[in-house]
PDB file of C-alpha atoms in Angstrom:
ATOM      1  CA  UNK A   3     -33.575 177.221 -73.981  1.00 44.00           C
ATOM      2  CA  UNK A   4     -34.636 174.131 -72.998  1.00 42.00           C
ATOM      3  CA  UNK A   5     -32.369 170.737 -72.507  1.00 40.00           C
ATOM      4  CA  UNK A   6     -33.748 168.897 -74.398  1.00 42.00           C
ATOM      5  CA  UNK A   7     -33.469 171.615 -76.954  1.00 40.00           C
ATOM      6  CA  UNK A   8     -30.119 172.263 -76.545  1.00 39.00           C
ATOM      7  CA  UNK A   9     -26.819 171.122 -78.521  1.00 41.00           C
ATOM      8  CA  UNK A  10     -23.081 169.420 -78.054  1.00 43.00           C
ATOM      9  CA  UNK A  11     -20.854 169.807 -80.744  1.00 43.00           C
ATOM     10  CA  UNK A  12     -18.081 167.060 -81.138  1.00 45.00           C
ATOM     11  CA  UNK A  13     -15.337 166.421 -83.562  1.00 47.00           C
ATOM     12  CA  UNK A  14     -17.473 169.263 -85.010  1.00 44.00           C
ATOM     13  CA  UNK A  15     -20.779 167.846 -85.383  1.00 42.00           C
ATOM     14  CA  UNK A  16     -23.989 169.095 -83.719  1.00 43.00           C
ATOM     15  CA  UNK A  17     -25.632 166.634 -82.055  1.00 45.00           C
ATOM     16  CA  UNK A  18     -28.859 166.773 -79.977  1.00 49.00           C
ATOM     17  CA  UNK A  19     -27.460 165.914 -76.507  1.00 47.00           C
ATOM     18  CA  UNK A  20     -30.782 163.123 -75.680  1.00 54.00           C
ATOM     19  CA  UNK A  21     -29.070 161.650 -79.143  1.00 66.00           C
ATOM     20  CA  UNK A  22     -26.151 160.567 -77.288  1.00 76.00           C
ATOM     21  CA  UNK A  23     -24.970 157.935 -76.082  1.00 81.00           C
ATOM     22  CA  UNK A  24     -22.419 157.709 -73.826  1.00 82.00           C
ATOM     23  CA  UNK A  25     -19.585 154.476 -73.593  1.00 82.00           C
ATOM     24  CA  UNK A  26     -17.771 153.367 -71.212  1.00 86.00           C
ATOM     25  CA  UNK A  27     -15.503 156.214 -69.939  1.00 84.00           C
ATOM     26  CA  UNK A  28     -18.458 158.787 -69.243  1.00 81.00           C
ATOM     27  CA  UNK A  29     -18.111 160.108 -72.448  1.00 84.00           C
ATOM     28  CA  UNK A  30     -19.594 159.960 -75.837  1.00 86.00           C
ATOM     29  CA  UNK A  31     -20.055 157.069 -78.076  1.00 83.00           C
ATOM     30  CA  UNK A  32     -17.717 158.637 -81.212  1.00 87.00           C
ATOM     31  CA  UNK A  33     -18.272 155.425 -83.891  1.00 87.00           C
ATOM     32  CA  UNK A  34     -14.131 155.699 -85.905  1.00 91.00           C
ATOM     33  CA  UNK A  35     -13.793 154.462 -89.716  1.00 89.00           C
ATOM     34  CA  UNK A  36     -12.663 151.702 -91.420  1.00 93.00           C
ATOM     35  CA  UNK A  37      -9.491 153.317 -92.209  1.00 92.00           C
ATOM     36  CA  UNK A  38      -7.899 153.822 -96.000  1.00 91.00           C
ATOM     37  CA  UNK A  39      -6.081 151.310 -97.489  1.00 91.00           C
ATOM     38  CA  UNK A  40      -2.167 152.577 -97.500  1.00 91.00           C
ATOM     39  CA  UNK A  41      -0.810 153.052-101.126  1.00 89.00           C
ATOM     40  CA  UNK A  42       2.563 152.206-100.016  1.00 90.00           C
ATOM     41  CA  UNK A  43       4.219 150.573 -96.787  1.00 91.00           C
ATOM     42  CA  UNK A  44       7.033 151.513 -94.035  1.00 83.00           C
ATOM     43  CA  UNK A  45       8.669 153.229 -92.474  1.00 93.00           C
ATOM     44  CA  UNK A  46       7.320 152.088 -89.765  1.00 96.00           C
ATOM     45  CA  UNK A  47       5.604 153.436 -86.307  1.00 97.00           C
ATOM     46  CA  UNK A  48       6.692 152.124 -83.231  1.00 98.00           C
ATOM     47  CA  UNK A  49       4.672 151.269 -80.396  1.00 98.00           C
ATOM     48  CA  UNK A  50       6.071 149.219 -77.079  1.00 97.00           C
ATOM     49  CA  UNK A  51       3.043 147.459 -74.914  1.00 96.00           C
ATOM     50  CA  UNK A  52       4.712 148.321 -71.763  1.00 94.00           C
ATOM     51  CA  UNK A  53       2.869 147.609 -67.710  1.00 92.00           C
ATOM     52  CA  UNK A  54       5.099 146.993 -65.526  1.00 87.00           C
ATOM     53  CA  UNK A  55       2.672 144.983 -63.680  1.00 85.00           C
ATOM     54  CA  UNK A  56       1.705 141.041 -64.925  1.00 85.00           C
ATOM     55  CA  UNK A  57      -1.601 139.587 -66.122  1.00 84.00           C
ATOM     56  CA  UNK A  58      -3.353 142.897 -67.546  1.00 89.00           C
ATOM     57  CA  UNK A  59      -4.232 142.734 -70.888  1.00 88.00           C
ATOM     58  CA  UNK A  60      -0.430 143.616 -72.743  1.00 92.00           C
ATOM     59  CA  UNK A  61      -0.088 139.819 -74.581  1.00 95.00           C
ATOM     60  CA  UNK A  62      -3.434 139.607 -75.234  1.00 95.00           C
ATOM     61  CA  UNK A  63      -4.014 143.572 -76.277  1.00 96.00           C
ATOM     62  CA  UNK A  64      -0.552 142.950 -78.500  1.00 96.00           C
ATOM     63  CA  UNK A  65      -2.248 139.779 -80.398  1.00 97.00           C
ATOM     64  CA  UNK A  66      -4.545 141.344 -80.637  1.00 96.00           C
ATOM     65  CA  UNK A  67      -5.148 144.950 -81.738  1.00 97.00           C
ATOM     66  CA  UNK A  68      -1.637 143.834 -84.322  1.00 97.00           C
ATOM     67  CA  UNK A  69      -4.387 140.801 -85.719  1.00 97.00           C
ATOM     68  CA  UNK A  70      -6.987 144.168 -86.464  1.00 97.00           C
ATOM     69  CA  UNK A  71      -4.182 146.210 -87.987  1.00 97.00           C
ATOM     70  CA  UNK A  72      -3.556 142.766 -90.083  1.00 97.00           C
ATOM     71  CA  UNK A  73      -7.148 142.998 -91.118  1.00 96.00           C
ATOM     72  CA  UNK A  74      -7.294 146.453 -92.510  1.00 96.00           C
ATOM     73  CA  UNK A  75      -3.967 145.866 -94.039  1.00 95.00           C
ATOM     74  CA  UNK A  76      -1.605 147.357 -92.655  1.00 96.00           C
ATOM     75  CA  UNK A  77       1.761 145.727 -92.194  1.00 97.00           C
ATOM     76  CA  UNK A  78       2.586 145.032 -88.732  1.00 98.00           C
ATOM     77  CA  UNK A  79       5.181 142.866 -87.025  1.00 98.00           C
ATOM     78  CA  UNK A  80       5.162 141.697 -83.162  1.00 98.00           C
ATOM     79  CA  UNK A  81       8.230 142.303 -81.498  1.00 98.00           C
ATOM     80  CA  UNK A  82       8.175 139.052 -78.104  1.00 97.00           C
ATOM     81  CA  UNK A  83       9.943 141.049 -75.626  1.00 96.00           C
ATOM     82  CA  UNK A  84       9.264 139.024 -72.675  1.00 95.00           C
ATOM     83  CA  UNK A  85      11.215 136.129 -71.965  1.00 94.00           C
ATOM     84  CA  UNK A  86       7.827 133.978 -71.603  1.00 93.00           C
ATOM     85  CA  UNK A  87       6.950 133.730 -74.902  1.00 94.00           C
ATOM     86  CA  UNK A  88       3.253 134.075 -74.683  1.00 94.00           C
ATOM     87  CA  UNK A  89       3.429 136.312 -77.868  1.00 96.00           C
ATOM     88  CA  UNK A  90       4.888 133.276 -79.577  1.00 96.00           C
ATOM     89  CA  UNK A  91       2.877 130.623 -78.123  1.00 94.00           C
ATOM     90  CA  UNK A  92      -0.127 133.323 -79.196  1.00 94.00           C
ATOM     91  CA  UNK A  93       0.488 132.911 -82.632  1.00 95.00           C
ATOM     92  CA  UNK A  94       1.189 129.147 -82.740  1.00 93.00           C
ATOM     93  CA  UNK A  95       5.199 129.474 -82.734  1.00 93.00           C
ATOM     94  CA  UNK A  96       6.696 126.835 -79.726  1.00 90.00           C
ATOM     95  CA  UNK A  97       9.371 129.273 -78.431  1.00 85.00           C
ATOM     96  CA  UNK A  98      11.593 125.862 -76.513  1.00 85.00           C
ATOM     97  CA  UNK A  99      12.196 125.395 -80.389  1.00 89.00           C
ATOM     98  CA  UNK A 100      13.943 128.192 -81.911  1.00 90.00           C
ATOM     99  CA  UNK A 101      17.507 128.612 -83.297  1.00 91.00           C
ATOM    100  CA  UNK A 102      17.049 132.178 -83.699  1.00 95.00           C
ATOM    101  CA  UNK A 103      15.256 135.100 -81.581  1.00 96.00           C
ATOM    102  CA  UNK A 104      14.871 138.176 -80.943  1.00 97.00           C
ATOM    103  CA  UNK A 105      17.773 137.377 -78.041  1.00 96.00           C
ATOM    104  CA  UNK A 106      20.404 136.250 -81.288  1.00 96.00           C
ATOM    105  CA  UNK A 107      19.120 139.444 -82.705  1.00 96.00           C
ATOM    106  CA  UNK A 108      20.261 141.722 -80.082  1.00 95.00           C
ATOM    107  CA  UNK A 109      23.734 140.086 -78.885  1.00 94.00           C
ATOM    108  CA  UNK A 110      25.104 138.727 -81.676  1.00 93.00           C
ATOM    109  CA  UNK A 111      26.218 140.591 -84.519  1.00 89.00           C
ATOM    110  CA  UNK A 112      25.754 138.833 -87.534  1.00 93.00           C
ATOM    111  CA  UNK A 113      22.212 137.175 -87.011  1.00 95.00           C
ATOM    112  CA  UNK A 114      20.234 139.209 -89.282  1.00 95.00           C
ATOM    113  CA  UNK A 115      17.050 140.257 -87.456  1.00 97.00           C
ATOM    114  CA  UNK A 116      14.978 139.050 -90.881  1.00 96.00           C
ATOM    115  CA  UNK A 117      16.648 135.978 -90.636  1.00 96.00           C
ATOM    116  CA  UNK A 118      15.134 135.048 -86.582  1.00 97.00           C
ATOM    117  CA  UNK A 119      11.457 137.054 -88.298  1.00 97.00           C
ATOM    118  CA  UNK A 120       9.140 134.432 -89.098  1.00 96.00           C
ATOM    119  CA  UNK A 121       5.832 134.312 -90.953  1.00 95.00           C
ATOM    120  CA  UNK A 122       2.130 134.061 -89.026  1.00 95.00           C
ATOM    121  CA  UNK A 123      -0.731 132.597 -90.506  1.00 93.00           C
ATOM    122  CA  UNK A 124      -2.465 135.865 -89.822  1.00 95.00           C
ATOM    123  CA  UNK A 125      -1.618 137.880 -93.620  1.00 94.00           C
ATOM    124  CA  UNK A 126       0.218 141.146 -93.096  1.00 96.00           C
ATOM    125  CA  UNK A 127       1.928 139.993 -89.481  1.00 97.00           C
ATOM    126  CA  UNK A 128       5.049 138.571 -88.544  1.00 97.00           C
ATOM    127  CA  UNK A 129       6.194 137.960 -85.703  1.00 97.00           C
ATOM    128  CA  UNK A 130      10.116 138.118 -84.095  1.00 97.00           C
ATOM    129  CA  UNK A 131      10.006 135.586 -81.463  1.00 97.00           C
ATOM    130  CA  UNK A 132      11.311 134.816 -78.181  1.00 96.00           C
ATOM    131  CA  UNK A 133      12.416 132.536 -75.189  1.00 95.00           C
ATOM    132  CA  UNK A 134      13.638 131.895 -72.270  1.00 94.00           C
ATOM    133  CA  UNK A 135      17.513 133.207 -73.718  1.00 94.00           C
ATOM    134  CA  UNK A 136      15.794 136.644 -73.399  1.00 95.00           C
ATOM    135  CA  UNK A 137      15.752 137.046 -69.753  1.00 93.00           C
ATOM    136  CA  UNK A 138      19.935 136.437 -69.707  1.00 93.00           C
ATOM    137  CA  UNK A 139      19.755 139.495 -72.388  1.00 92.00           C
ATOM    138  CA  UNK A 140      19.721 141.448 -68.901  1.00 88.00           C
ATOM    139  CA  UNK A 141      22.898 140.822 -67.681  1.00 90.00           C
ATOM    140  CA  UNK A 142      24.756 141.132 -70.429  1.00 93.00           C
ATOM    141  CA  UNK A 143      23.839 144.199 -71.666  1.00 91.00           C
ATOM    142  CA  UNK A 144      25.212 145.533 -69.085  1.00 89.00           C
ATOM    143  CA  UNK A 145      28.789 145.625 -70.217  1.00 87.00           C
ATOM    144  CA  UNK A 146      27.523 146.536 -73.854  1.00 86.00           C
ATOM    145  CA  UNK A 147      28.059 149.939 -75.048  1.00 87.00           C
ATOM    146  CA  UNK A 148      25.087 151.932 -76.434  1.00 88.00           C
ATOM    147  CA  UNK A 149      22.784 148.789 -74.158  1.00 92.00           C
ATOM    148  CA  UNK A 150      19.370 151.184 -74.672  1.00 93.00           C
ATOM    149  CA  UNK A 151      18.880 151.509 -78.169  1.00 94.00           C
ATOM    150  CA  UNK A 152      20.456 147.673 -78.996  1.00 95.00           C
ATOM    151  CA  UNK A 153      16.430 147.078 -79.997  1.00 96.00           C
ATOM    152  CA  UNK A 154      16.495 150.196 -81.952  1.00 96.00           C
ATOM    153  CA  UNK A 155      19.746 149.612 -83.537  1.00 95.00           C
ATOM    154  CA  UNK A 156      17.990 145.828 -85.043  1.00 95.00           C
ATOM    155  CA  UNK A 157      14.932 147.463 -85.702  1.00 97.00           C
ATOM    156  CA  UNK A 158      16.285 149.836 -87.998  1.00 95.00           C
ATOM    157  CA  UNK A 159      16.822 147.091 -90.743  1.00 95.00           C
ATOM    158  CA  UNK A 160      13.468 146.801 -91.190  1.00 97.00           C
ATOM    159  CA  UNK A 161      11.642 149.466 -90.778  1.00 94.00           C
ATOM    160  CA  UNK A 162      10.894 149.701 -93.970  1.00 95.00           C
ATOM    161  CA  UNK A 163       9.276 146.558 -94.515  1.00 96.00           C
ATOM    162  CA  UNK A 164       6.176 147.478 -92.021  1.00 97.00           C
ATOM    163  CA  UNK A 165       3.872 150.507 -91.404  1.00 97.00           C
ATOM    164  CA  UNK A 166       3.193 149.232 -87.444  1.00 97.00           C
ATOM    165  CA  UNK A 167       5.927 147.444 -84.832  1.00 98.00           C
ATOM    166  CA  UNK A 168       4.182 146.189 -81.909  1.00 98.00           C
ATOM    167  CA  UNK A 169       6.842 145.375 -78.615  1.00 98.00           C
ATOM    168  CA  UNK A 170       5.490 143.624 -76.112  1.00 97.00           C
ATOM    169  CA  UNK A 171       7.336 143.977 -72.905  1.00 96.00           C
ATOM    170  CA  UNK A 172       7.554 142.226 -70.127  1.00 93.00           C
ATOM    171  CA  UNK A 173       6.245 143.404 -66.910  1.00 92.00           C
ATOM    172  CA  UNK A 174       8.975 144.685 -65.835  1.00 88.00           C
ATOM    173  CA  UNK A 175      10.856 147.976 -65.820  1.00 87.00           C
ATOM    174  CA  UNK A 176      14.215 146.086 -66.297  1.00 90.00           C
ATOM    175  CA  UNK A 177      16.956 147.418 -69.351  1.00 94.00           C
ATOM    176  CA  UNK A 178      14.485 145.178 -71.428  1.00 95.00           C
ATOM    177  CA  UNK A 179      11.973 147.446 -71.286  1.00 95.00           C
ATOM    178  CA  UNK A 180      13.707 150.719 -71.688  1.00 95.00           C
ATOM    179  CA  UNK A 181      15.225 149.188 -74.821  1.00 96.00           C
ATOM    180  CA  UNK A 182      11.762 149.069 -76.053  1.00 96.00           C
ATOM    181  CA  UNK A 183      10.931 152.108 -74.706  1.00 96.00           C
ATOM    182  CA  UNK A 184      14.343 153.715 -76.232  1.00 96.00           C
ATOM    183  CA  UNK A 185      13.312 151.735 -79.797  1.00 96.00           C
ATOM    184  CA  UNK A 186       9.634 153.430 -79.527  1.00 97.00           C
ATOM    185  CA  UNK A 187       7.223 156.118 -81.148  1.00 97.00           C
ATOM    186  CA  UNK A 188       4.999 155.740 -78.237  1.00 97.00           C
ATOM    187  CA  UNK A 189       3.753 153.758 -75.222  1.00 97.00           C
ATOM    188  CA  UNK A 190      -0.148 151.897 -75.514  1.00 97.00           C
ATOM    189  CA  UNK A 191      -0.740 151.918 -71.750  1.00 95.00           C
ATOM    190  CA  UNK A 192      -2.523 147.841 -70.996  1.00 94.00           C
ATOM    191  CA  UNK A 193      -4.830 148.519 -67.561  1.00 92.00           C
ATOM    192  CA  UNK A 194      -6.779 145.524 -65.743  1.00 89.00           C
ATOM    193  CA  UNK A 195      -9.723 147.698 -63.983  1.00 85.00           C
ATOM    194  CA  UNK A 196      -8.491 147.041 -60.598  1.00 83.00           C
ATOM    195  CA  UNK A 197      -7.623 148.813 -57.859  1.00 82.00           C
ATOM    196  CA  UNK A 198      -4.496 147.651 -57.737  1.00 78.00           C
ATOM    197  CA  UNK A 199      -3.158 147.474 -61.394  1.00 77.00           C
ATOM    198  CA  UNK A 200      -3.322 151.785 -60.823  1.00 77.00           C
ATOM    199  CA  UNK A 201      -1.804 152.273 -58.207  1.00 78.00           C
ATOM    200  CA  UNK A 202       1.243 150.869 -59.500  1.00 76.00           C
ATOM    201  CA  UNK A 203       0.910 153.647 -63.067  1.00 85.00           C
ATOM    202  CA  UNK A 204       2.482 156.576 -61.357  1.00 83.00           C
ATOM    203  CA  UNK A 205       6.064 154.335 -61.406  1.00 86.00           C
ATOM    204  CA  UNK A 206       5.332 153.412 -65.472  1.00 89.00           C
ATOM    205  CA  UNK A 207       4.641 156.853 -66.194  1.00 91.00           C
ATOM    206  CA  UNK A 208       8.107 158.289 -64.287  1.00 91.00           C
ATOM    207  CA  UNK A 209       9.967 155.475 -66.172  1.00 91.00           C
ATOM    208  CA  UNK A 210       8.333 157.251 -69.743  1.00 94.00           C
ATOM    209  CA  UNK A 211       8.970 160.683 -68.211  1.00 94.00           C
ATOM    210  CA  UNK A 212      12.793 160.128 -67.974  1.00 94.00           C
ATOM    211  CA  UNK A 213      13.672 157.380 -70.660  1.00 95.00           C
ATOM    212  CA  UNK A 214      12.206 161.215 -72.422  1.00 95.00           C
ATOM    213  CA  UNK A 215      14.084 162.985 -71.555  1.00 95.00           C
ATOM    214  CA  UNK A 216      17.577 161.612 -71.392  1.00 95.00           C
ATOM    215  CA  UNK A 217      17.122 158.528 -74.325  1.00 94.00           C
ATOM    216  CA  UNK A 218      13.946 159.285 -76.092  1.00 96.00           C
ATOM    217  CA  UNK A 219      12.919 162.345 -77.403  1.00 96.00           C
ATOM    218  CA  UNK A 220      10.260 161.447 -79.853  1.00 95.00           C
ATOM    219  CA  UNK A 221       8.499 158.996 -77.112  1.00 96.00           C
ATOM    220  CA  UNK A 222       4.933 160.234 -76.531  1.00 96.00           C
ATOM    221  CA  UNK A 223       2.041 157.831 -74.697  1.00 95.00           C
ATOM    222  CA  UNK A 224      -0.082 156.684 -77.483  1.00 96.00           C
ATOM    223  CA  UNK A 225      -2.444 155.803 -74.637  1.00 95.00           C
ATOM    224  CA  UNK A 226      -4.104 154.288 -71.455  1.00 95.00           C
ATOM    225  CA  UNK A 227      -6.053 150.756 -72.640  1.00 96.00           C
ATOM    226  CA  UNK A 228      -8.999 149.698 -69.818  1.00 93.00           C
ATOM    227  CA  UNK A 229      -8.720 146.098 -69.771  1.00 94.00           C
ATOM    228  CA  UNK A 230     -10.887 143.360 -68.151  1.00 91.00           C
ATOM    229  CA  UNK A 231     -13.711 145.705 -67.581  1.00 90.00           C
ATOM    230  CA  UNK A 232     -16.751 144.308 -66.087  1.00 87.00           C
ATOM    231  CA  UNK A 233     -19.122 146.776 -65.995  1.00 84.00           C
ATOM    232  CA  UNK A 234     -21.302 145.124 -63.925  1.00 87.00           C
ATOM    233  CA  UNK A 235     -19.053 145.651 -61.089  1.00 88.00           C
ATOM    234  CA  UNK A 236     -18.800 149.262 -58.996  1.00 90.00           C
ATOM    235  CA  UNK A 237     -14.839 148.305 -58.943  1.00 88.00           C
ATOM    236  CA  UNK A 238     -14.612 148.009 -62.461  1.00 89.00           C
ATOM    237  CA  UNK A 239     -16.817 151.422 -62.490  1.00 89.00           C
ATOM    238  CA  UNK A 240     -14.633 153.383 -60.535  1.00 90.00           C
ATOM    239  CA  UNK A 241     -11.074 152.594 -61.857  1.00 88.00           C
ATOM    240  CA  UNK A 242     -12.287 153.801 -65.211  1.00 91.00           C
ATOM    241  CA  UNK A 243     -13.305 156.744 -64.006  1.00 90.00           C
ATOM    242  CA  UNK A 244     -10.109 157.197 -61.715  1.00 89.00           C
ATOM    243  CA  UNK A 245      -7.772 156.318 -65.141  1.00 89.00           C
ATOM    244  CA  UNK A 246     -10.208 158.513 -66.962  1.00 90.00           C
ATOM    245  CA  UNK A 247      -9.651 161.394 -63.473  1.00 89.00           C
ATOM    246  CA  UNK A 248      -5.818 160.399 -64.219  1.00 87.00           C
ATOM    247  CA  UNK A 249      -5.148 160.818 -68.108  1.00 90.00           C
ATOM    248  CA  UNK A 250      -7.975 162.272 -69.623  1.00 90.00           C
ATOM    249  CA  UNK A 251      -8.043 162.156 -73.297  1.00 91.00           C
ATOM    250  CA  UNK A 252      -5.120 159.627 -73.303  1.00 93.00           C
ATOM    251  CA  UNK A 253      -7.065 156.804 -71.893  1.00 94.00           C
ATOM    252  CA  UNK A 254      -9.013 154.931 -75.467  1.00 95.00           C
ATOM    253  CA  UNK A 255     -12.076 155.293 -75.780  1.00 94.00           C
ATOM    254  CA  UNK A 256     -12.363 151.772 -76.524  1.00 94.00           C
ATOM    255  CA  UNK A 257     -12.622 149.198 -73.542  1.00 94.00           C
ATOM    256  CA  UNK A 258     -11.910 145.955 -73.049  1.00 95.00           C
ATOM    257  CA  UNK A 259     -14.473 143.598 -71.662  1.00 93.00           C
ATOM    258  CA  UNK A 260     -13.874 140.291 -69.422  1.00 90.00           C
ATOM    259  CA  UNK A 261     -14.811 137.525 -72.021  1.00 91.00           C
ATOM    260  CA  UNK A 262     -13.636 133.829 -71.754  1.00 92.00           C
ATOM    261  CA  UNK A 263     -12.651 134.351 -74.697  1.00 93.00           C
ATOM    262  CA  UNK A 264      -9.980 135.544 -74.892  1.00 93.00           C
ATOM    263  CA  UNK A 265      -8.755 132.863 -72.832  1.00 91.00           C
ATOM    264  CA  UNK A 266     -10.253 130.080 -75.723  1.00 93.00           C
ATOM    265  CA  UNK A 267      -8.291 132.227 -78.039  1.00 93.00           C
ATOM    266  CA  UNK A 268      -4.902 131.655 -76.604  1.00 90.00           C
ATOM    267  CA  UNK A 269      -5.412 128.150 -76.076  1.00 91.00           C
ATOM    268  CA  UNK A 270      -6.054 127.904 -79.730  1.00 92.00           C
ATOM    269  CA  UNK A 271      -2.971 129.817 -80.518  1.00 90.00           C
ATOM    270  CA  UNK A 272      -5.471 132.263 -82.006  1.00 93.00           C
ATOM    271  CA  UNK A 273      -5.992 136.229 -82.125  1.00 95.00           C
ATOM    272  CA  UNK A 274      -9.495 136.410 -81.020  1.00 95.00           C
ATOM    273  CA  UNK A 275     -10.178 138.219 -84.239  1.00 93.00           C
ATOM    274  CA  UNK A 276     -10.204 134.508 -86.255  1.00 93.00           C
ATOM    275  CA  UNK A 277     -10.553 132.513 -83.496  1.00 93.00           C
ATOM    276  CA  UNK A 278     -14.227 134.224 -83.016  1.00 92.00           C
ATOM    277  CA  UNK A 279     -14.619 136.670 -85.481  1.00 91.00           C
ATOM    278  CA  UNK A 280     -17.522 138.111 -85.202  1.00 93.00           C
ATOM    279  CA  UNK A 281     -17.205 137.990 -80.977  1.00 95.00           C
ATOM    280  CA  UNK A 282     -17.777 141.530 -79.381  1.00 93.00           C
ATOM    281  CA  UNK A 283     -13.757 141.000 -77.895  1.00 94.00           C
ATOM    282  CA  UNK A 284     -12.762 141.247 -81.379  1.00 94.00           C
ATOM    283  CA  UNK A 285     -14.557 143.949 -82.132  1.00 95.00           C
ATOM    284  CA  UNK A 286     -13.410 145.398 -79.572  1.00 95.00           C
ATOM    285  CA  UNK A 287      -9.681 145.148 -80.939  1.00 96.00           C
ATOM    286  CA  UNK A 288     -11.269 146.034 -84.362  1.00 96.00           C
ATOM    287  CA  UNK A 289     -12.835 149.088 -82.842  1.00 96.00           C
ATOM    288  CA  UNK A 290      -9.231 149.940 -80.912  1.00 97.00           C
ATOM    289  CA  UNK A 291      -6.911 149.704 -84.176  1.00 97.00           C
ATOM    290  CA  UNK A 292      -9.535 152.247 -85.506  1.00 97.00           C
ATOM    291  CA  UNK A 293      -8.960 154.505 -83.611  1.00 96.00           C
ATOM    292  CA  UNK A 294      -5.448 154.186 -83.175  1.00 97.00           C
ATOM    293  CA  UNK A 295      -5.343 155.177 -86.549  1.00 96.00           C
ATOM    294  CA  UNK A 296      -8.024 158.045 -85.811  1.00 94.00           C
ATOM    295  CA  UNK A 297      -5.505 159.594 -83.175  1.00 94.00           C
ATOM    296  CA  UNK A 298      -2.841 159.183 -85.470  1.00 93.00           C
ATOM    297  CA  UNK A 299      -0.754 156.423 -83.560  1.00 93.00           C
ATOM    298  CA  UNK A 300      -1.087 154.206 -86.466  1.00 93.00           C
ATOM    299  CA  UNK A 301      -0.835 155.102 -90.213  1.00 93.00           C
TER     300      UNK A 301
END
């Protein structure tokens, strides 16, 4: 049989190899269908967006993935778990003007989490905001009983109100991040396509494994998300190839390409799915949302 006549089977579908289009990951491009509407909502699946390196697209990915899932009828809560309050600001909330934040919910048992949650302008998308007060929690939690489980305890009160909770973690592997991993069912690791970002992943994986062993055996890595990818540079292509070599199928097919539109959307305090709804960057996050549902990472 000639090469032209040979075929490959992907997900039970036999295709002629000459028709297969390869994506940035080097794997055949797969179309992920729009998820069916949900008949009911909750309990939520909790996903932590984690990377101890800053500037890798955690907050951008949390906001835009949440907005894309909300478009598909999922009820989503973003937990801003970074004292810089970037996710809060990115959704149009001024972190410095907040009376109640995730800090109050964690440190004061008399504060109801529902009083701290704020509606956003995006239908189906709510926000549990944060500001600089959260930086004090890292020190104060040290003396708390079951200090790694404080966030999990707070989120249990609203888990039936949402289909998905996305925790936007700070760039560190401290006690706040351990709280997020202890509360989560899954982890998404956003990773910029640069060599130094790749080097830092080993320590993150080690931390995840320790949390799995000692605190949260249900925790799984949902996927590794390549961000700020530039197909024109050999460096980006090589880093992505190394990423697939290390993580295999854990690397999402959806790759987020570098574009100034993400920065523009941040300035406008809107998800790109709303700011530039037809832009390829918006479609990248919609595709990621569809892929996450198809992989079982979201309902």
